[in-house]
Coordinates of C-alpha atoms in Angstrom, one line a residue:
M1 CA 29.3 -23.7 -3.3
T2 CA 28.9 -26.9 -1.2
M3 CA 31.1 -29.8 -1.9
A4 CA 29.8 -33.3 -1.3
D5 CA 31.9 -35.4 1.1
D6 CA 32.1 -38.6 -1.0
A7 CA 32.4 -39.3 -4.7
Q8 CA 29.8 -42.0 -4.2
D9 CA 27.2 -39.3 -3.6
S10 CA 27.5 -38.5 -7.3
S11 CA 24.0 -39.9 -8.0
A12 CA 21.0 -37.9 -7.2
G13 CA 19.6 -40.7 -5.1
S14 CA 22.4 -40.2 -2.5
G15 CA 20.4 -37.6 -0.5
K16 CA 22.7 -34.7 -1.6
D17 CA 21.3 -31.7 -3.4
D18 CA 24.7 -31.0 -5.0
L19 CA 27.6 -32.9 -6.5
P20 CA 31.3 -32.0 -6.2
D21 CA 32.0 -28.9 -8.2
I22 CA 35.1 -28.3 -10.2
I23 CA 35.8 -25.0 -8.4
D24 CA 35.4 -26.7 -5.0
L25 CA 37.8 -29.5 -6.0
V26 CA 40.5 -27.0 -7.1
M27 CA 40.0 -25.0 -4.0
E28 CA 40.4 -28.2 -1.9
M29 CA 43.7 -28.9 -3.7
G30 CA 44.8 -25.3 -3.1
R31 CA 44.3 -25.2 0.7
P32 CA 47.3 -25.2 2.9
A33 CA 48.1 -28.7 4.3
E34 CA 47.1 -27.7 7.8
Q35 CA 43.6 -26.7 6.7
K36 CA 42.8 -29.9 4.8
K37 CA 40.4 -32.4 6.2
A38 CA 43.0 -35.0 7.0
P39 CA 46.7 -35.3 6.4
S40 CA 47.4 -37.4 3.3
P41 CA 50.6 -38.7 1.7
P42 CA 51.3 -37.4 -1.8
L43 CA 48.9 -38.7 -4.5
A44 CA 46.7 -40.4 -1.9
G45 CA 43.0 -40.5 -2.7
T46 CA 40.9 -37.7 -1.3
A47 CA 37.4 -37.9 0.0
N48 CA 36.1 -36.4 -3.2
G49 CA 37.7 -39.0 -5.4
M50 CA 40.6 -36.9 -6.7
E51 CA 44.2 -37.5 -6.0
R52 CA 46.0 -35.3 -3.4
L53 CA 48.7 -33.2 -5.0
P54 CA 52.2 -33.2 -3.5
V55 CA 52.6 -30.5 -0.9
H56 CA 55.2 -28.6 -3.0
L57 CA 52.4 -28.0 -5.6
D58 CA 50.1 -26.3 -3.1
A59 CA 51.0 -22.8 -4.2
L60 CA 50.3 -23.7 -7.8
A61 CA 47.0 -25.3 -6.9
D62 CA 46.1 -22.2 -5.0
R63 CA 46.8 -20.0 -8.0
A64 CA 44.8 -22.5 -10.2
R65 CA 41.9 -22.0 -7.9
D66 CA 42.1 -18.2 -8.4
Y67 CA 42.2 -18.6 -12.1
V68 CA 39.2 -21.0 -12.0
E69 CA 37.2 -18.4 -10.0
A70 CA 38.3 -15.6 -12.4
A71 CA 37.0 -17.5 -15.4
N72 CA 33.5 -16.5 -14.5
S73 CA 32.0 -13.6 -12.5
A74 CA 30.7 -14.2 -9.0
N75 CA 27.1 -13.8 -10.2
T76 CA 27.7 -16.4 -12.9
R77 CA 29.2 -18.9 -10.5
R78 CA 26.3 -18.5 -8.1
A79 CA 23.9 -19.1 -11.0
Y80 CA 25.8 -22.2 -12.0
A81 CA 25.7 -23.6 -8.5
S82 CA 22.0 -22.8 -8.0
D83 CA 21.0 -24.3 -11.2
W84 CA 23.0 -27.5 -10.6
K85 CA 21.4 -27.9 -7.2
H86 CA 18.0 -27.4 -8.7
F87 CA 18.7 -30.2 -11.3
A88 CA 20.3 -32.6 -8.8
A89 CA 17.4 -32.2 -6.3
W90 CA 14.8 -32.9 -9.1
C91 CA 16.8 -36.0 -10.1
R92 CA 16.8 -37.2 -6.5
R93 CA 13.1 -36.8 -6.2
Q94 CA 12.5 -38.7 -9.5
H95 CA 15.0 -41.5 -8.4
L96 CA 17.2 -40.6 -11.4
N97 CA 21.0 -40.2 -11.6
A98 CA 22.4 -36.8 -12.4
L99 CA 25.6 -38.4 -13.8
P100 CA 26.5 -39.3 -16.4
P101 CA 24.6 -36.7 -18.5
E102 CA 21.7 -38.4 -20.2
P103 CA 19.9 -36.3 -22.8
Q104 CA 16.6 -38.0 -22.1
V105 CA 16.9 -37.0 -18.4
V106 CA 17.8 -33.4 -19.2
G107 CA 14.9 -33.3 -21.7
L108 CA 12.5 -34.4 -19.0
Y109 CA 13.9 -31.9 -16.6
I110 CA 13.4 -28.9 -18.9
T111 CA 9.9 -30.2 -19.6
A112 CA 9.3 -30.2 -15.9
C113 CA 10.7 -26.7 -15.6
A114 CA 8.3 -25.5 -18.4
S115 CA 5.3 -27.1 -16.8
G116 CA 6.0 -26.0 -13.3
A117 CA 6.5 -29.6 -12.0
V118 CA 10.0 -29.2 -10.6
T119 CA 9.1 -27.7 -7.2
G120 CA 6.0 -27.6 -5.1
D121 CA 4.9 -24.1 -6.1
K122 CA 3.9 -25.4 -9.5
K123 CA 5.3 -22.1 -11.0
P124 CA 6.6 -22.7 -14.6
N125 CA 10.0 -21.3 -15.5
S126 CA 10.2 -18.7 -18.2
V127 CA 11.9 -19.7 -21.5
S128 CA 14.9 -17.5 -20.6
T129 CA 15.3 -19.2 -17.2
I130 CA 15.1 -22.6 -18.8
E131 CA 17.8 -21.7 -21.4
R132 CA 20.0 -20.4 -18.6
R133 CA 19.5 -23.6 -16.6
L134 CA 20.4 -25.7 -19.6
S135 CA 23.6 -23.6 -20.1
S136 CA 24.5 -24.1 -16.5
L137 CA 24.0 -27.8 -16.7
A138 CA 26.2 -28.0 -19.8
W139 CA 28.9 -26.0 -18.0
N140 CA 28.8 -28.2 -14.9
F141 CA 28.8 -31.4 -16.9
A142 CA 31.8 -30.2 -19.0
Q143 CA 33.8 -29.3 -15.8
R144 CA 33.3 -33.0 -14.7
G145 CA 34.7 -34.2 -18.0
Q146 CA 31.3 -35.5 -19.2
P147 CA 30.0 -33.1 -21.9
L148 CA 26.3 -32.8 -22.6
D149 CA 25.1 -33.1 -26.2
R150 CA 22.7 -30.2 -26.4
K151 CA 22.0 -31.1 -30.0
D152 CA 20.5 -34.4 -29.1
R153 CA 16.9 -34.6 -30.2
H154 CA 15.7 -35.3 -26.6
I155 CA 16.9 -31.8 -25.7
A156 CA 17.0 -29.7 -28.9
T157 CA 13.5 -30.7 -30.1
V158 CA 11.9 -30.3 -26.6
L159 CA 13.5 -26.9 -26.2
A160 CA 12.3 -25.8 -29.6
G161 CA 8.8 -26.8 -28.6
I162 CA 9.1 -24.9 -25.3
R163 CA 10.2 -21.8 -27.2
N164 CA 7.3 -22.0 -29.7
T165 CA 4.8 -22.6 -26.9
H166 CA 5.9 -20.4 -24.1
A167 CA 8.2 -17.7 -25.5
K168 CA 7.1 -14.1 -24.7
P169 CA 8.5 -10.7 -25.8
P170 CA 11.3 -9.5 -23.6
V171 CA 10.4 -7.3 -20.7
Q172 CA 12.5 -4.2 -20.7
K173 CA 13.4 -2.0 -17.8
E174 CA 12.1 1.6 -17.9
A175 CA 14.7 4.2 -19.0
I176 CA 15.7 7.0 -16.7
L177 CA 15.7 10.1 -18.8
P178 CA 17.7 13.3 -18.1
E179 CA 14.8 15.1 -16.6
D180 CA 14.2 12.1 -14.3
L181 CA 17.8 12.0 -13.3
L182 CA 17.9 15.7 -12.4
I183 CA 15.0 15.2 -9.9
M184 CA 16.6 12.0 -8.5
L185 CA 19.8 13.9 -7.8
E186 CA 18.0 16.5 -5.8
T187 CA 16.7 13.9 -3.4
L188 CA 20.2 13.1 -2.4
D189 CA 21.9 14.9 0.5
R190 CA 24.9 16.9 -0.8
G191 CA 26.1 17.5 2.7
S192 CA 26.7 13.8 3.5
L193 CA 29.3 11.3 2.2
R194 CA 26.6 8.9 1.3
G195 CA 24.8 11.5 -0.8
L196 CA 28.0 12.5 -2.6
R197 CA 28.8 8.8 -3.3
D198 CA 25.3 8.1 -4.6
R199 CA 25.4 11.2 -6.9
A200 CA 28.7 10.1 -8.4
M201 CA 27.3 6.6 -8.9
L202 CA 24.2 7.7 -10.7
L203 CA 26.0 10.3 -12.9
L204 CA 28.7 7.8 -13.8
G205 CA 26.3 5.1 -14.6
F206 CA 24.2 7.3 -16.8
A207 CA 26.9 9.2 -18.6
G208 CA 29.0 6.1 -19.1
G209 CA 26.1 3.8 -20.0
L210 CA 27.6 1.3 -17.5
R211 CA 26.3 -1.9 -16.1
R212 CA 25.9 -2.0 -12.3
S213 CA 28.8 -4.5 -12.0
E214 CA 31.0 -2.2 -14.0
I215 CA 30.2 0.7 -11.8
V216 CA 31.1 -0.9 -8.5
G217 CA 34.0 -2.9 -10.0
L218 CA 36.1 0.2 -10.7
D219 CA 39.2 1.2 -8.9
V220 CA 40.8 4.7 -8.5
G221 CA 43.8 3.6 -10.6
R222 CA 45.2 0.7 -12.5
D223 CA 46.2 -2.6 -11.0
Q224 CA 45.2 -1.7 -7.4
T225 CA 43.0 -4.6 -6.4
N226 CA 42.6 -8.2 -7.5
D227 CA 38.8 -8.0 -8.0
S228 CA 38.9 -4.9 -10.0
S229 CA 37.0 -4.7 -13.4
G230 CA 38.7 -1.4 -14.4
W231 CA 39.8 2.0 -13.4
I232 CA 39.3 5.8 -14.0
E233 CA 41.6 8.6 -15.2
I234 CA 40.5 12.2 -14.9
F235 CA 41.7 14.8 -17.5
D236 CA 40.9 18.5 -18.2
K237 CA 38.1 17.7 -20.7
G238 CA 36.7 14.6 -19.1
M239 CA 37.1 11.2 -17.6
L240 CA 38.4 8.0 -19.2
V241 CA 37.0 4.7 -17.8
T242 CA 38.8 1.5 -18.7
L243 CA 36.7 -1.6 -18.3
R244 CA 37.2 -5.3 -18.6
G245 CA 34.0 -6.7 -20.1
K246 CA 32.7 -10.0 -21.4
T247 CA 34.6 -9.6 -24.7
G248 CA 37.8 -8.0 -23.4
W249 CA 38.9 -4.5 -22.5
R250 CA 37.2 -1.3 -23.7
E251 CA 37.5 2.4 -23.0
V252 CA 34.6 4.7 -22.2
E253 CA 35.0 8.5 -22.6
I254 CA 32.9 10.7 -20.3
G255 CA 33.0 14.4 -21.1
R256 CA 32.5 17.1 -18.6
G257 CA 28.9 18.4 -18.3
A258 CA 27.5 21.9 -19.0
S259 CA 27.0 22.5 -15.2
D260 CA 29.2 21.5 -12.3
A261 CA 26.0 20.4 -10.4
T262 CA 25.3 17.7 -13.0
C263 CA 28.8 17.0 -14.2
P264 CA 29.8 13.3 -13.6
V265 CA 33.5 14.3 -13.5
V266 CA 33.0 17.0 -10.9
S267 CA 30.8 14.7 -8.9
M268 CA 33.5 12.0 -9.0
Q269 CA 36.3 14.5 -8.0
T270 CA 34.2 15.8 -5.1
W271 CA 33.5 12.2 -3.8
L272 CA 37.1 11.2 -4.0
K273 CA 38.3 14.3 -2.3
L274 CA 35.9 14.4 0.6
A275 CA 35.9 10.7 1.1
R276 CA 39.7 10.8 1.1
I277 CA 40.0 7.9 -1.4
G278 CA 43.2 7.7 -3.3
H279 CA 43.7 4.0 -3.8
G280 CA 41.6 0.9 -4.2
P281 CA 37.8 0.5 -4.8
L282 CA 36.1 3.6 -6.1
F283 CA 32.7 3.1 -4.4
R284 CA 32.6 1.8 -0.8
R285 CA 30.2 1.6 2.1
V286 CA 29.7 4.7 4.2
T287 CA 29.8 3.7 7.9
G288 CA 29.7 5.4 11.3
Q289 CA 26.3 7.2 10.8
G290 CA 27.5 8.5 7.4
K291 CA 30.7 10.0 8.7
A292 CA 33.3 7.4 7.7
V293 CA 34.1 5.4 4.5
G294 CA 34.9 1.7 4.8
A295 CA 37.5 -0.2 2.8
E296 CA 35.2 -2.8 1.2
R297 CA 33.8 -2.5 -2.3
L298 CA 30.1 -2.1 -2.8
K299 CA 28.2 -5.0 -4.2
D300 CA 26.4 -4.5 -7.5
Q301 CA 23.0 -4.9 -6.0
E302 CA 23.5 -1.6 -4.2
V303 CA 23.3 0.2 -7.6
A304 CA 19.8 -1.3 -8.3
R305 CA 18.7 -0.4 -4.7
L306 CA 20.0 3.2 -5.1
V307 CA 18.1 3.6 -8.4
K308 CA 14.9 2.3 -6.9
R309 CA 15.1 4.5 -3.8
A310 CA 15.9 7.6 -5.9
V311 CA 13.1 6.9 -8.3
L312 CA 10.5 6.5 -5.5
A313 CA 11.8 9.6 -3.7
A314 CA 11.7 11.7 -6.9
G315 CA 8.2 10.6 -7.8
V316 CA 9.3 9.3 -11.2
R317 CA 6.4 7.6 -13.0
G318 CA 4.1 8.7 -10.2
D319 CA 1.2 7.1 -12.2
L320 CA 2.4 3.7 -11.2
S321 CA 2.2 2.0 -7.8
E322 CA 5.4 1.7 -5.6
G323 CA 5.5 -2.0 -6.4
E324 CA 5.2 -1.4 -10.1
R325 CA 8.0 1.2 -10.1
G326 CA 10.2 -1.2 -8.2
Q327 CA 9.8 -3.7 -11.0
K328 CA 10.2 -1.3 -13.9
F329 CA 13.4 0.5 -12.7
S330 CA 16.8 -1.0 -11.9
G331 CA 20.5 -0.4 -12.5
H332 CA 19.9 -1.1 -16.2
S333 CA 17.6 1.9 -16.3
L334 CA 20.6 4.2 -16.3
R335 CA 22.1 2.4 -19.3
A336 CA 18.9 2.6 -21.2
G337 CA 18.5 6.2 -20.3
L338 CA 21.7 7.3 -22.0
A339 CA 20.8 5.2 -25.1
S340 CA 17.4 6.8 -25.3
S341 CA 18.4 10.4 -24.7
A342 CA 21.8 11.0 -26.4
E343 CA 21.0 12.7 -29.7
V344 CA 24.1 11.8 -31.6
D345 CA 25.0 9.3 -34.3
E346 CA 23.9 5.9 -33.3
R347 CA 27.4 4.4 -33.7
Y348 CA 28.7 6.6 -30.8
V349 CA 26.0 5.3 -28.5
Q350 CA 26.9 1.8 -29.6
K351 CA 30.5 2.3 -28.8
Q352 CA 29.7 3.8 -25.4
L353 CA 27.6 0.9 -24.4
G354 CA 30.1 -1.7 -25.7
H355 CA 27.6 -3.4 -28.0
A356 CA 28.7 -5.6 -30.9
S357 CA 25.8 -4.6 -33.1
A358 CA 23.6 -1.6 -33.8
E359 CA 20.5 -3.8 -33.4
M360 CA 21.4 -4.4 -29.7
T361 CA 21.8 -0.7 -29.1
R362 CA 18.4 0.0 -30.6
R363 CA 16.8 -2.4 -28.0
Y364 CA 18.0 0.1 -25.4
Q365 CA 16.5 3.2 -27.2
R366 CA 13.1 3.7 -25.6
R367 CA 12.1 6.9 -27.5
R368 CA 13.9 6.8 -30.9
D369 CA 11.9 7.6 -34.0
R370 CA 11.0 4.1 -35.2
F371 CA 9.5 5.5 -38.4
L372 CA 12.4 7.8 -39.4
V373 CA 12.9 5.6 -42.5
N374 CA 9.5 5.1 -44.1
L375 CA 9.7 2.2 -46.5
T376 CA 6.0 2.5 -47.3
K377 CA 6.4 6.0 -48.9
A378 CA 9.8 5.1 -50.3
S379 CA 8.1 2.2 -52.2
G380 CA 5.6 4.7 -53.8
L381 CA 2.5 4.0 -51.6

């Protein structure tokens, strides 16, 4: 995120697209003295309007920066920063101030988003995008100690009208079913490290019903890296995945498959053994023409790219064009595939996916019997 150089640039008419962000301010406090822009005596004013902490508190400030970053995922922080720049740039063009938060200004902004009048492409934002932008603004205002009243009529009533006018049914990703997954696995090279890694990722993502960030965030063991979102443990009967999610920690049990060729546990053991990974990130980049494994963790976008590549290579949904398949399939397709194909009591699927309600789980089930309970006949008709 980009930090403005002067607190006086806090109005949108200053020519800056962004305002000082709370994360950047904490990071500035946490930098070693020799890396700061200019030496300052304790408690002297900084360029961003905050007071400089005494040097002996630098270590604590640095830890505070880490905790601020850990409060939200990297994807969430990027979205917050992007939405704030979007709003600040619109304010500047309209000769309006972004601070303090004015409900009338925010109401006009979301109206512009819905009508496609924010940027030159005249493309209206979807209702879900507008709701996300509003949440981002509320977060950014709150971090600056100036909360936004989202219940104010200038915001709440306008947003209700936008929902009533523009809301559309949610667009769901296509589910990857077991028969699709088997063909996709055959397109991967079993004789290469990259192919072994990709097999393990697809099978783990499907059998565990995991999100793409959960897949790449795993470590081999507990407490091995700072950016880990969990770890795995392998037992005789299966594999236990411990995950840190949005609502806390949860455990996902993955049993062994009927065949070694399609067993997620065997696939994981093979990848770890041949890639010689015993500590740290579970899934990493394969380098050196596919003959070496790097130390860095894969980014979650790699899961979506893998799914799209394998879907195209396997000819899944061949009735669709390549572009259409690219839009319909993503990392979420693995999660939807498990929910749609596991023929067990619904509550077990709900637990595996980590959903708080059965209704959320049903949204993932693409081929369930929607008419299993027939209230028409039950009522006597």
